[in-house]
């Protein structure tokens, strides 16, 4: 039996995912492939390396460190999340990601990015995170808060713009069971981008009409994906872990207590359904 894992993004809401994944590690839930979007892609890599607690640890440690994520970074470099510090120094030196173990696991790990020229999703398979860091940067390149990432003469931004919950992608890979970790509660539906923010996007990305089209359709497509997930969940074709209530976390979230609360919710909400998950996998 092949088990797939789908991880939604959501900025620092991804600490919910980190908590959920740590519980799955505790219960030795084995998966054969993972697809992640944005923060889900960044945090989910730790599942293969079995580095329980690492995401929470470095997220709290550097939450108030302006070298990690800050408006200052955005002004100076065009990226709120520092390329050099957050993606390289933390990951390779300060709180090392076990890159060698990730490679040795030898299971598929996909991340979703949005091609800004086509507005369509691109599914990159990561085999060596340290050598493919630009792909991880691309999946989490939030509009207005990140520069466009260039890979092989193509340009990319956050994968959530084009495929926020890539369940159908994972189903196309012939997994027998699929676990989905969401970062919004069941009743959540995305609204149109605020007018002021949309005008800023329209001005900044005026050279990319397909990207602007994707931004226009973002709420519609996201809400369709949510309904699709609920339908598959009701048919017991997938298993969903999600927050039991709505919570807010900004992109530049500095409140370590809030980060801990989000993580704890991920732990608690996953523990509440772990027996049902085990039954789903064993059925």
XYZ file of C-alpha atoms in Angstrom:
283
model
C 0.000 0.000 0.000
C 1.341 3.419 -0.994
C 0.516 6.373 1.259
C 0.770 9.974 0.035
C 0.893 13.148 2.123
C -0.417 16.546 0.930
C 0.605 19.683 2.835
C -1.145 23.026 2.359
C 0.780 26.266 2.822
C -0.224 29.362 4.741
C 2.826 31.216 6.044
C 3.247 30.845 9.780
C -0.042 28.924 9.924
C 2.315 26.188 8.815
C 3.212 25.708 12.476
C -0.102 23.815 12.653
C 1.307 21.466 10.022
C 4.553 21.159 11.974
C 2.606 20.038 15.042
C 0.538 17.580 13.027
C 3.619 16.057 11.403
C 5.386 15.656 14.738
C 2.427 13.601 15.999
C 2.518 11.468 12.845
C 6.205 10.866 13.535
C 5.406 9.850 17.116
C 2.941 7.293 15.795
C 5.349 6.102 13.118
C 2.980 6.874 10.248
C 4.965 5.923 7.154
C 4.393 7.730 3.863
C 5.718 6.961 0.397
C 5.488 10.407 -1.160
C 4.889 14.022 -0.150
C 3.726 17.092 -2.037
C 3.910 20.443 -0.256
C 2.967 24.000 -1.013
C 4.800 27.058 0.331
C 5.305 26.701 4.108
C 3.979 23.149 3.881
C 6.790 22.354 1.449
C 9.440 23.962 3.655
C 8.315 22.307 6.880
C 7.335 18.952 5.402
C 10.883 18.070 4.360
C 11.627 17.410 8.037
C 9.234 14.456 7.917
C 11.620 12.367 5.840
C 14.540 13.308 8.096
C 12.521 12.574 11.270
C 13.657 15.844 12.857
C 10.810 16.125 15.327
C 10.414 19.565 16.878
C 12.927 21.241 14.593
C 10.444 23.514 12.796
C 9.016 24.863 16.044
C 12.489 25.277 17.524
C 13.989 27.437 14.794
C 10.725 29.290 14.095
C 10.565 30.466 17.708
C 14.288 31.083 18.040
C 14.471 33.405 15.030
C 10.967 34.893 15.077
C 12.288 38.205 16.382
C 15.565 38.094 14.497
C 15.474 40.699 11.727
C 18.006 38.670 9.764
C 15.413 35.900 9.412
C 12.187 37.646 8.416
C 11.430 41.370 8.549
C 10.166 44.445 6.737
C 13.801 45.563 6.734
C 14.741 42.537 4.631
C 11.884 43.319 2.245
C 13.012 46.910 1.766
C 16.696 46.059 1.357
C 16.482 42.869 -0.689
C 12.930 42.507 -2.008
C 12.424 39.412 0.170
C 10.798 39.552 3.606
C 12.312 36.127 4.347
C 16.078 36.379 4.005
C 17.569 34.160 1.312
C 21.040 34.005 2.815
C 20.070 33.713 6.494
C 16.767 31.793 6.525
C 17.347 29.449 3.601
C 21.056 28.814 3.988
C 22.615 29.811 7.311
C 19.821 28.455 9.517
C 19.301 25.321 7.437
C 22.963 24.412 7.025
C 24.706 25.769 10.127
C 22.564 27.147 12.959
C 19.912 24.383 13.129
C 21.046 21.954 10.443
C 18.588 20.126 8.253
C 19.690 16.511 7.758
C 20.200 16.730 4.016
C 22.048 13.417 3.774
C 19.208 11.540 5.436
C 16.652 13.195 3.143
C 18.631 11.961 0.136
C 19.010 8.460 1.576
C 15.241 8.090 2.118
C 14.867 8.163 -1.666
C 11.126 8.829 -1.750
C 9.425 11.405 -3.979
C 9.094 14.905 -2.559
C 7.319 17.461 -4.734
C 6.865 21.184 -4.198
C 4.397 23.363 -6.103
C 5.330 26.719 -7.620
C 3.383 29.030 -9.926
C 4.842 29.924 -13.317
C 4.268 33.681 -13.590
C 4.202 33.633 -17.407
C 1.522 30.936 -17.654
C -0.231 31.242 -14.282
C -0.074 27.429 -14.075
C 1.398 25.197 -11.363
C 4.783 23.539 -11.713
C 5.503 20.433 -9.639
C 9.203 20.203 -8.866
C 10.564 16.965 -7.456
C 13.244 17.626 -4.847
C 15.987 15.027 -4.442
C 18.675 17.182 -2.769
C 17.261 20.185 -0.867
C 20.611 21.925 -0.380
C 21.281 21.842 -4.115
C 17.691 22.720 -5.060
C 17.026 25.505 -2.585
C 15.718 27.818 -5.312
C 12.800 25.428 -5.856
C 11.970 25.624 -2.158
C 12.264 29.392 -2.319
C 9.981 29.438 -5.364
C 7.148 27.487 -3.736
C 7.168 29.953 -0.813
C 7.742 33.201 -2.741
C 4.710 35.145 -1.518
C 3.541 37.891 -3.915
C 4.641 41.400 -2.894
C 6.798 39.940 -0.109
C 9.266 38.045 -2.314
C 11.118 38.463 -5.522
C 10.225 36.298 -8.495
C 12.466 33.214 -8.520
C 14.138 32.196 -11.789
C 14.716 28.484 -12.479
C 15.824 27.167 -15.880
C 14.817 30.402 -17.642
C 11.322 30.310 -16.121
C 9.947 32.557 -13.385
C 8.008 31.426 -10.331
C 6.068 32.594 -7.293
C 4.183 30.861 -4.473
C 2.519 27.584 -5.447
C -0.624 28.417 -3.505
C -1.674 30.820 -6.257
C -2.241 27.975 -8.723
C -2.663 24.756 -6.698
C -3.028 25.398 -2.990
C -4.197 21.869 -2.097
C -2.676 19.498 -4.688
C -4.835 16.488 -3.908
C -5.580 15.695 -7.541
C -1.876 15.842 -8.358
C -1.193 13.272 -5.642
C -4.106 11.108 -6.785
C -2.597 11.096 -10.279
C 0.479 9.399 -8.788
C -1.495 6.260 -7.873
C -1.247 6.398 -4.104
C -3.667 4.057 -2.371
C -4.202 6.284 0.654
C -3.753 10.046 0.944
C -3.397 12.135 4.097
C -4.088 15.858 3.705
C -2.986 18.452 6.259
C -4.788 21.789 5.898
C -4.132 25.051 7.740
C -7.677 26.427 7.635
C -10.807 25.074 9.347
C -13.510 23.258 7.392
C -15.827 26.253 7.012
C -13.135 28.604 5.742
C -13.546 29.974 2.226
C -11.146 32.432 0.610
C -12.371 35.923 -0.230
C -11.149 38.218 -2.971
C -7.826 39.943 -2.328
C -8.321 43.308 -0.598
C -8.647 46.110 -3.149
C -5.557 47.999 -1.982
C -3.403 44.865 -2.048
C -4.795 43.833 -5.422
C -3.934 47.229 -6.926
C -0.382 46.829 -5.671
C -0.187 43.359 -7.257
C -1.677 44.603 -10.507
C 0.908 47.363 -10.670
C 3.863 45.156 -9.734
C 2.953 42.220 -11.984
C 1.521 44.158 -14.929
C 3.980 42.408 -17.278
C 2.468 39.024 -16.365
C -1.207 38.963 -17.464
C -1.561 35.207 -16.846
C -0.355 35.664 -13.284
C -2.900 38.452 -12.754
C -5.558 36.133 -14.178
C -4.499 33.480 -11.648
C -4.729 36.077 -8.883
C -8.251 36.998 -10.037
C -9.280 33.327 -9.943
C -7.364 32.501 -6.778
C -10.365 32.562 -4.373
C -12.616 30.709 -6.823
C -10.086 27.968 -7.474
C -9.121 27.645 -3.825
C -12.733 27.264 -2.743
C -13.298 24.632 -5.451
C -10.299 22.735 -4.084
C -11.752 22.900 -0.578
C -15.062 21.479 -1.823
C -13.164 18.793 -3.703
C -11.316 17.833 -0.520
C -14.551 17.663 1.469
C -16.163 15.482 -1.190
C -13.246 13.034 -1.251
C -13.152 13.072 2.543
C -16.834 12.192 2.757
C -16.228 9.316 0.358
C -13.358 8.176 2.619
C -10.970 8.364 -0.307
C -8.656 10.704 1.601
C -8.083 11.549 5.265
C -7.958 15.192 6.330
C -6.311 16.820 9.335
C -7.321 20.456 9.801
C -7.624 23.102 12.563
C -10.837 22.909 14.563
C -11.119 26.706 14.546
C -9.834 29.722 12.654
C -6.708 31.463 13.867
C -4.588 34.316 12.557
C -0.851 34.568 12.066
C 0.855 37.264 10.030
C 3.595 36.523 7.525
C 6.052 38.283 9.830
C 4.767 36.762 13.083
C 7.063 37.659 16.002
C 4.886 36.473 18.888
C 6.546 33.236 19.967
C 3.606 32.432 22.240
C 1.267 32.557 19.265
C 3.608 30.324 17.270
C 3.581 27.844 20.146
C -0.226 27.979 20.320
C -0.560 27.245 16.606
C 1.868 24.337 16.887
C 0.026 23.005 19.943
C -3.268 23.154 18.049
C -1.683 21.054 15.317
C -0.598 18.521 17.933
C -3.933 18.441 19.752
C -6.135 18.308 16.649
C -4.053 15.491 15.196
C -4.121 13.488 18.424
C -7.914 13.741 18.396
C -8.109 11.975 15.026
C -5.074 9.680 15.177
C -7.174 6.558 15.873
C -9.414 7.354 12.900
C -6.339 7.926 10.755
C -4.895 4.570 11.783
C -8.198 2.880 10.941
C -8.282 4.619 7.543
C -4.766 3.427 6.734
C -5.466 -0.109 7.886
C -8.830 -0.490 6.172
